[in-house]
Amino acid sequence: YIALEKLAVLRERLLELIDEDARAFEPLAAAYRMPKETPQDRVAKNDALQAALIGACDVPLEIMQRVADVVEQAAFLAYNGSRMALSDVGVAVAFARAASDGASLNIFINAKSMDDETKANWYRDEAAILATNTRAQCDELFAYVAEQIS
């Protein structure tokens, strides 16, 4: 039951992060709409954009981290939980893989617009590591589930 309790907490946090992601996009969209006619406009627009890009990367990065936590709990359930719920684990890891990959794409596209190449590379590296690890774990668990229910 501990895994289910942990998953319930993770579900709540991920739902919160959906709203946070939408809110983080608002200043980014507003920055892209700012005028750029004068040099001062361009500086103000870029400053607003650079500030907004941080939030637009932080939220999907946390999504990836929480999804990795979900996969950890799903693995426990796959190997130790009810055989009747194995297909649910397979569905969960399929969705987890998609969520992680989708969040990584948001990070990659936003990091591409960052002026601070060190920070951009940090976000890219973190996203790539999380995506690669999550993808591998999800694929392994999905294959295990498929084998067990066939």
PDB file of C-alpha atoms in Angstrom:
ATOM      1  CA  TYR A   1       0.000   0.000   0.000  1.00  0.00           C
ATOM      2  CA  ILE A   2       2.950   2.329   0.477  1.00  0.00           C
ATOM      3  CA  ALA A   3       3.589   2.420  -3.284  1.00  0.00           C
ATOM      4  CA  LEU A   4      -0.046   3.357  -3.889  1.00  0.00           C
ATOM      5  CA  GLU A   5       0.177   6.120  -1.290  1.00  0.00           C
ATOM      6  CA  LYS A   6       3.355   7.448  -2.903  1.00  0.00           C
ATOM      7  CA  LEU A   7       1.671   7.318  -6.312  1.00  0.00           C
ATOM      8  CA  ALA A   8      -1.298   9.287  -4.968  1.00  0.00           C
ATOM      9  CA  VAL A   9       1.044  12.029  -3.743  1.00  0.00           C
ATOM     10  CA  LEU A  10       2.888  12.015  -7.068  1.00  0.00           C
ATOM     11  CA  ARG A  11      -0.401  12.224  -8.969  1.00  0.00           C
ATOM     12  CA  GLU A  12      -1.402  15.308  -6.964  1.00  0.00           C
ATOM     13  CA  ARG A  13       1.969  16.966  -7.568  1.00  0.00           C
ATOM     14  CA  LEU A  14       1.853  16.195 -11.290  1.00  0.00           C
ATOM     15  CA  LEU A  15      -1.629  17.720 -11.524  1.00  0.00           C
ATOM     16  CA  GLU A  16      -0.286  20.841  -9.799  1.00  0.00           C
ATOM     17  CA  LEU A  17       2.620  20.901 -12.249  1.00  0.00           C
ATOM     18  CA  ILE A  18       0.222  20.901 -15.199  1.00  0.00           C
ATOM     19  CA  ASP A  19      -1.189  24.189 -13.898  1.00  0.00           C
ATOM     20  CA  GLU A  20       2.292  25.500 -13.099  1.00  0.00           C
ATOM     21  CA  ASP A  21       3.420  24.682 -16.629  1.00  0.00           C
ATOM     22  CA  ALA A  22       0.526  26.657 -18.094  1.00  0.00           C
ATOM     23  CA  ARG A  23       1.327  29.587 -15.788  1.00  0.00           C
ATOM     24  CA  ALA A  24       5.030  29.405 -16.689  1.00  0.00           C
ATOM     25  CA  PHE A  25       4.148  29.679 -20.376  1.00  0.00           C
ATOM     26  CA  GLU A  26       2.191  32.925 -19.897  1.00  0.00           C
ATOM     27  CA  PRO A  27       5.221  35.215 -19.320  1.00  0.00           C
ATOM     28  CA  LEU A  28       7.045  33.458 -22.149  1.00  0.00           C
ATOM     29  CA  ALA A  29       4.189  34.086 -24.564  1.00  0.00           C
ATOM     30  CA  ALA A  30       3.954  37.684 -23.336  1.00  0.00           C
ATOM     31  CA  ALA A  31       7.686  38.193 -23.907  1.00  0.00           C
ATOM     32  CA  TYR A  32       7.421  36.902 -27.475  1.00  0.00           C
ATOM     33  CA  ARG A  33       4.585  39.407 -28.106  1.00  0.00           C
ATOM     34  CA  MET A  34       6.598  42.415 -26.862  1.00  0.00           C
ATOM     35  CA  PRO A  35       7.528  45.065 -29.437  1.00  0.00           C
ATOM     36  CA  LYS A  36      11.002  45.011 -30.958  1.00  0.00           C
ATOM     37  CA  GLU A  37      11.056  48.185 -33.021  1.00  0.00           C
ATOM     38  CA  THR A  38      13.672  50.124 -31.064  1.00  0.00           C
ATOM     39  CA  PRO A  39      16.946  48.968 -29.506  1.00  0.00           C
ATOM     40  CA  GLN A  40      15.381  49.577 -26.088  1.00  0.00           C
ATOM     41  CA  ASP A  41      12.390  47.442 -27.085  1.00  0.00           C
ATOM     42  CA  ARG A  42      14.682  44.628 -28.162  1.00  0.00           C
ATOM     43  CA  VAL A  43      16.650  44.743 -24.906  1.00  0.00           C
ATOM     44  CA  ALA A  44      13.465  44.772 -22.810  1.00  0.00           C
ATOM     45  CA  LYS A  45      11.998  41.929 -24.857  1.00  0.00           C
ATOM     46  CA  ASN A  46      15.134  39.806 -24.549  1.00  0.00           C
ATOM     47  CA  ASP A  47      15.374  40.465 -20.792  1.00  0.00           C
ATOM     48  CA  ALA A  48      11.756  39.393 -20.325  1.00  0.00           C
ATOM     49  CA  LEU A  49      12.300  36.375 -22.564  1.00  0.00           C
ATOM     50  CA  GLN A  50      15.416  35.217 -20.725  1.00  0.00           C
ATOM     51  CA  ALA A  51      13.660  35.463 -17.362  1.00  0.00           C
ATOM     52  CA  ALA A  52      10.606  33.574 -18.643  1.00  0.00           C
ATOM     53  CA  LEU A  53      12.686  30.786 -20.194  1.00  0.00           C
ATOM     54  CA  ILE A  54      13.897  29.715 -16.741  1.00  0.00           C
ATOM     55  CA  GLY A  55      10.384  28.992 -15.506  1.00  0.00           C
ATOM     56  CA  ALA A  56       9.527  27.406 -18.835  1.00  0.00           C
ATOM     57  CA  CYS A  57      12.357  24.916 -18.228  1.00  0.00           C
ATOM     58  CA  ASP A  58      12.099  24.469 -14.458  1.00  0.00           C
ATOM     59  CA  VAL A  59       8.532  23.187 -14.506  1.00  0.00           C
ATOM     60  CA  PRO A  60       8.986  20.529 -17.213  1.00  0.00           C
ATOM     61  CA  LEU A  61      12.199  19.448 -15.506  1.00  0.00           C
ATOM     62  CA  GLU A  62      10.299  18.816 -12.294  1.00  0.00           C
ATOM     63  CA  ILE A  63       7.643  16.993 -14.303  1.00  0.00           C
ATOM     64  CA  MET A  64      10.373  14.707 -15.617  1.00  0.00           C
ATOM     65  CA  GLN A  65      11.694  14.146 -12.097  1.00  0.00           C
ATOM     66  CA  ARG A  66       8.262  13.286 -10.703  1.00  0.00           C
ATOM     67  CA  VAL A  67       7.534  11.001 -13.676  1.00  0.00           C
ATOM     68  CA  ALA A  68      10.791   9.167 -12.900  1.00  0.00           C
ATOM     69  CA  ASP A  69       9.462   8.720  -9.353  1.00  0.00           C
ATOM     70  CA  VAL A  70       6.217   7.298 -10.777  1.00  0.00           C
ATOM     71  CA  VAL A  71       8.189   4.784 -12.823  1.00  0.00           C
ATOM     72  CA  GLU A  72      10.078   3.705  -9.697  1.00  0.00           C
ATOM     73  CA  GLN A  73       6.796   3.003  -7.923  1.00  0.00           C
ATOM     74  CA  ALA A  74       5.387   1.273 -11.021  1.00  0.00           C
ATOM     75  CA  ALA A  75       8.418  -1.018 -11.055  1.00  0.00           C
ATOM     76  CA  PHE A  76       7.772  -2.001  -7.470  1.00  0.00           C
ATOM     77  CA  LEU A  77       4.149  -2.773  -8.305  1.00  0.00           C
ATOM     78  CA  ALA A  78       5.101  -4.714 -11.438  1.00  0.00           C
ATOM     79  CA  TYR A  79       7.331  -7.077  -9.500  1.00  0.00           C
ATOM     80  CA  ASN A  80       5.529  -7.129  -6.157  1.00  0.00           C
ATOM     81  CA  GLY A  81       1.927  -6.092  -6.734  1.00  0.00           C
ATOM     82  CA  SER A  82      -1.171  -7.902  -7.795  1.00  0.00           C
ATOM     83  CA  ARG A  83      -0.963  -9.842 -11.059  1.00  0.00           C
ATOM     84  CA  MET A  84      -4.468  -8.494 -11.768  1.00  0.00           C
ATOM     85  CA  ALA A  85      -3.005  -4.972 -12.008  1.00  0.00           C
ATOM     86  CA  LEU A  86      -0.113  -5.766 -14.335  1.00  0.00           C
ATOM     87  CA  SER A  87      -1.819  -4.298 -17.373  1.00  0.00           C
ATOM     88  CA  ASP A  88      -2.369  -1.100 -15.368  1.00  0.00           C
ATOM     89  CA  VAL A  89       1.365  -0.925 -14.737  1.00  0.00           C
ATOM     90  CA  GLY A  90       1.986  -1.325 -18.472  1.00  0.00           C
ATOM     91  CA  VAL A  91      -0.388   1.522 -19.264  1.00  0.00           C
ATOM     92  CA  ALA A  92       1.178   3.664 -16.541  1.00  0.00           C
ATOM     93  CA  VAL A  93       4.704   3.255 -17.886  1.00  0.00           C
ATOM     94  CA  ALA A  94       3.552   3.880 -21.462  1.00  0.00           C
ATOM     95  CA  PHE A  95       2.027   7.181 -20.338  1.00  0.00           C
ATOM     96  CA  ALA A  96       5.030   7.962 -18.138  1.00  0.00           C
ATOM     97  CA  ARG A  97       7.373   7.540 -21.100  1.00  0.00           C
ATOM     98  CA  ALA A  98       5.259   9.905 -23.188  1.00  0.00           C
ATOM     99  CA  ALA A  99       5.060  12.467 -20.369  1.00  0.00           C
ATOM    100  CA  SER A 100       8.814  12.426 -19.842  1.00  0.00           C
ATOM    101  CA  ASP A 101       9.568  12.700 -23.546  1.00  0.00           C
ATOM    102  CA  GLY A 102       7.050  15.521 -23.969  1.00  0.00           C
ATOM    103  CA  ALA A 103       8.470  17.484 -21.047  1.00  0.00           C
ATOM    104  CA  SER A 104      11.989  17.023 -22.421  1.00  0.00           C
ATOM    105  CA  LEU A 105      10.931  18.551 -25.742  1.00  0.00           C
ATOM    106  CA  ASN A 106       9.697  21.641 -23.897  1.00  0.00           C
ATOM    107  CA  ILE A 107      13.046  21.950 -22.175  1.00  0.00           C
ATOM    108  CA  PHE A 108      15.027  21.510 -25.387  1.00  0.00           C
ATOM    109  CA  ILE A 109      13.032  24.115 -27.321  1.00  0.00           C
ATOM    110  CA  ASN A 110      13.215  26.650 -24.483  1.00  0.00           C
ATOM    111  CA  ALA A 111      16.911  26.072 -23.782  1.00  0.00           C
ATOM    112  CA  LYS A 112      17.607  26.771 -27.448  1.00  0.00           C
ATOM    113  CA  SER A 113      16.488  30.390 -26.912  1.00  0.00           C
ATOM    114  CA  MET A 114      18.607  30.992 -23.802  1.00  0.00           C
ATOM    115  CA  ASP A 115      21.486  33.442 -24.035  1.00  0.00           C
ATOM    116  CA  ASP A 116      23.259  31.780 -21.106  1.00  0.00           C
ATOM    117  CA  GLU A 117      24.773  28.774 -22.859  1.00  0.00           C
ATOM    118  CA  THR A 118      25.978  27.248 -19.583  1.00  0.00           C
ATOM    119  CA  LYS A 119      22.471  27.255 -18.138  1.00  0.00           C
ATOM    120  CA  ALA A 120      20.998  26.047 -21.440  1.00  0.00           C
ATOM    121  CA  ASN A 121      23.444  23.148 -21.553  1.00  0.00           C
ATOM    122  CA  TRP A 122      22.650  22.259 -17.950  1.00  0.00           C
ATOM    123  CA  TYR A 123      18.930  22.043 -18.762  1.00  0.00           C
ATOM    124  CA  ARG A 124      19.638  20.023 -21.914  1.00  0.00           C
ATOM    125  CA  ASP A 125      21.916  17.622 -20.040  1.00  0.00           C
ATOM    126  CA  GLU A 126      19.461  17.120 -17.166  1.00  0.00           C
ATOM    127  CA  ALA A 127      16.579  16.543 -19.572  1.00  0.00           C
ATOM    128  CA  ALA A 128      18.592  14.146 -21.729  1.00  0.00           C
ATOM    129  CA  ILE A 129      19.690  12.063 -18.727  1.00  0.00           C
ATOM    130  CA  LEU A 130      16.192  11.900 -17.259  1.00  0.00           C
ATOM    131  CA  ALA A 131      14.594  11.116 -20.624  1.00  0.00           C
ATOM    132  CA  THR A 132      17.094   8.399 -21.451  1.00  0.00           C
ATOM    133  CA  ASN A 133      16.814   6.729 -18.044  1.00  0.00           C
ATOM    134  CA  THR A 134      13.029   6.989 -17.895  1.00  0.00           C
ATOM    135  CA  ARG A 135      12.650   5.697 -21.451  1.00  0.00           C
ATOM    136  CA  ALA A 136      14.849   2.668 -20.693  1.00  0.00           C
ATOM    137  CA  GLN A 137      13.020   1.861 -17.449  1.00  0.00           C
ATOM    138  CA  CYS A 138       9.615   2.248 -19.093  1.00  0.00           C
ATOM    139  CA  ASP A 139      10.579   0.059 -22.037  1.00  0.00           C
ATOM    140  CA  GLU A 140      11.940  -2.613 -19.706  1.00  0.00           C
ATOM    141  CA  LEU A 141       8.817  -2.559 -17.535  1.00  0.00           C
ATOM    142  CA  PHE A 142       6.489  -2.546 -20.523  1.00  0.00           C
ATOM    143  CA  ALA A 143       8.272  -5.571 -21.979  1.00  0.00           C
ATOM    144  CA  TYR A 144       8.082  -7.340 -18.613  1.00  0.00           C
ATOM    145  CA  VAL A 145       4.365  -6.650 -18.338  1.00  0.00           C
ATOM    146  CA  ALA A 146       3.720  -7.776 -21.921  1.00  0.00           C
ATOM    147  CA  GLU A 147       5.609 -11.002 -21.284  1.00  0.00           C
ATOM    148  CA  GLN A 148       3.777 -11.689 -18.035  1.00  0.00           C
ATOM    149  CA  ILE A 149       0.281 -11.148 -19.430  1.00  0.00           C
ATOM    150  CA  SER A 150       0.797 -12.977 -22.730  1.00  0.00           C
TER     151      SER A 150
END
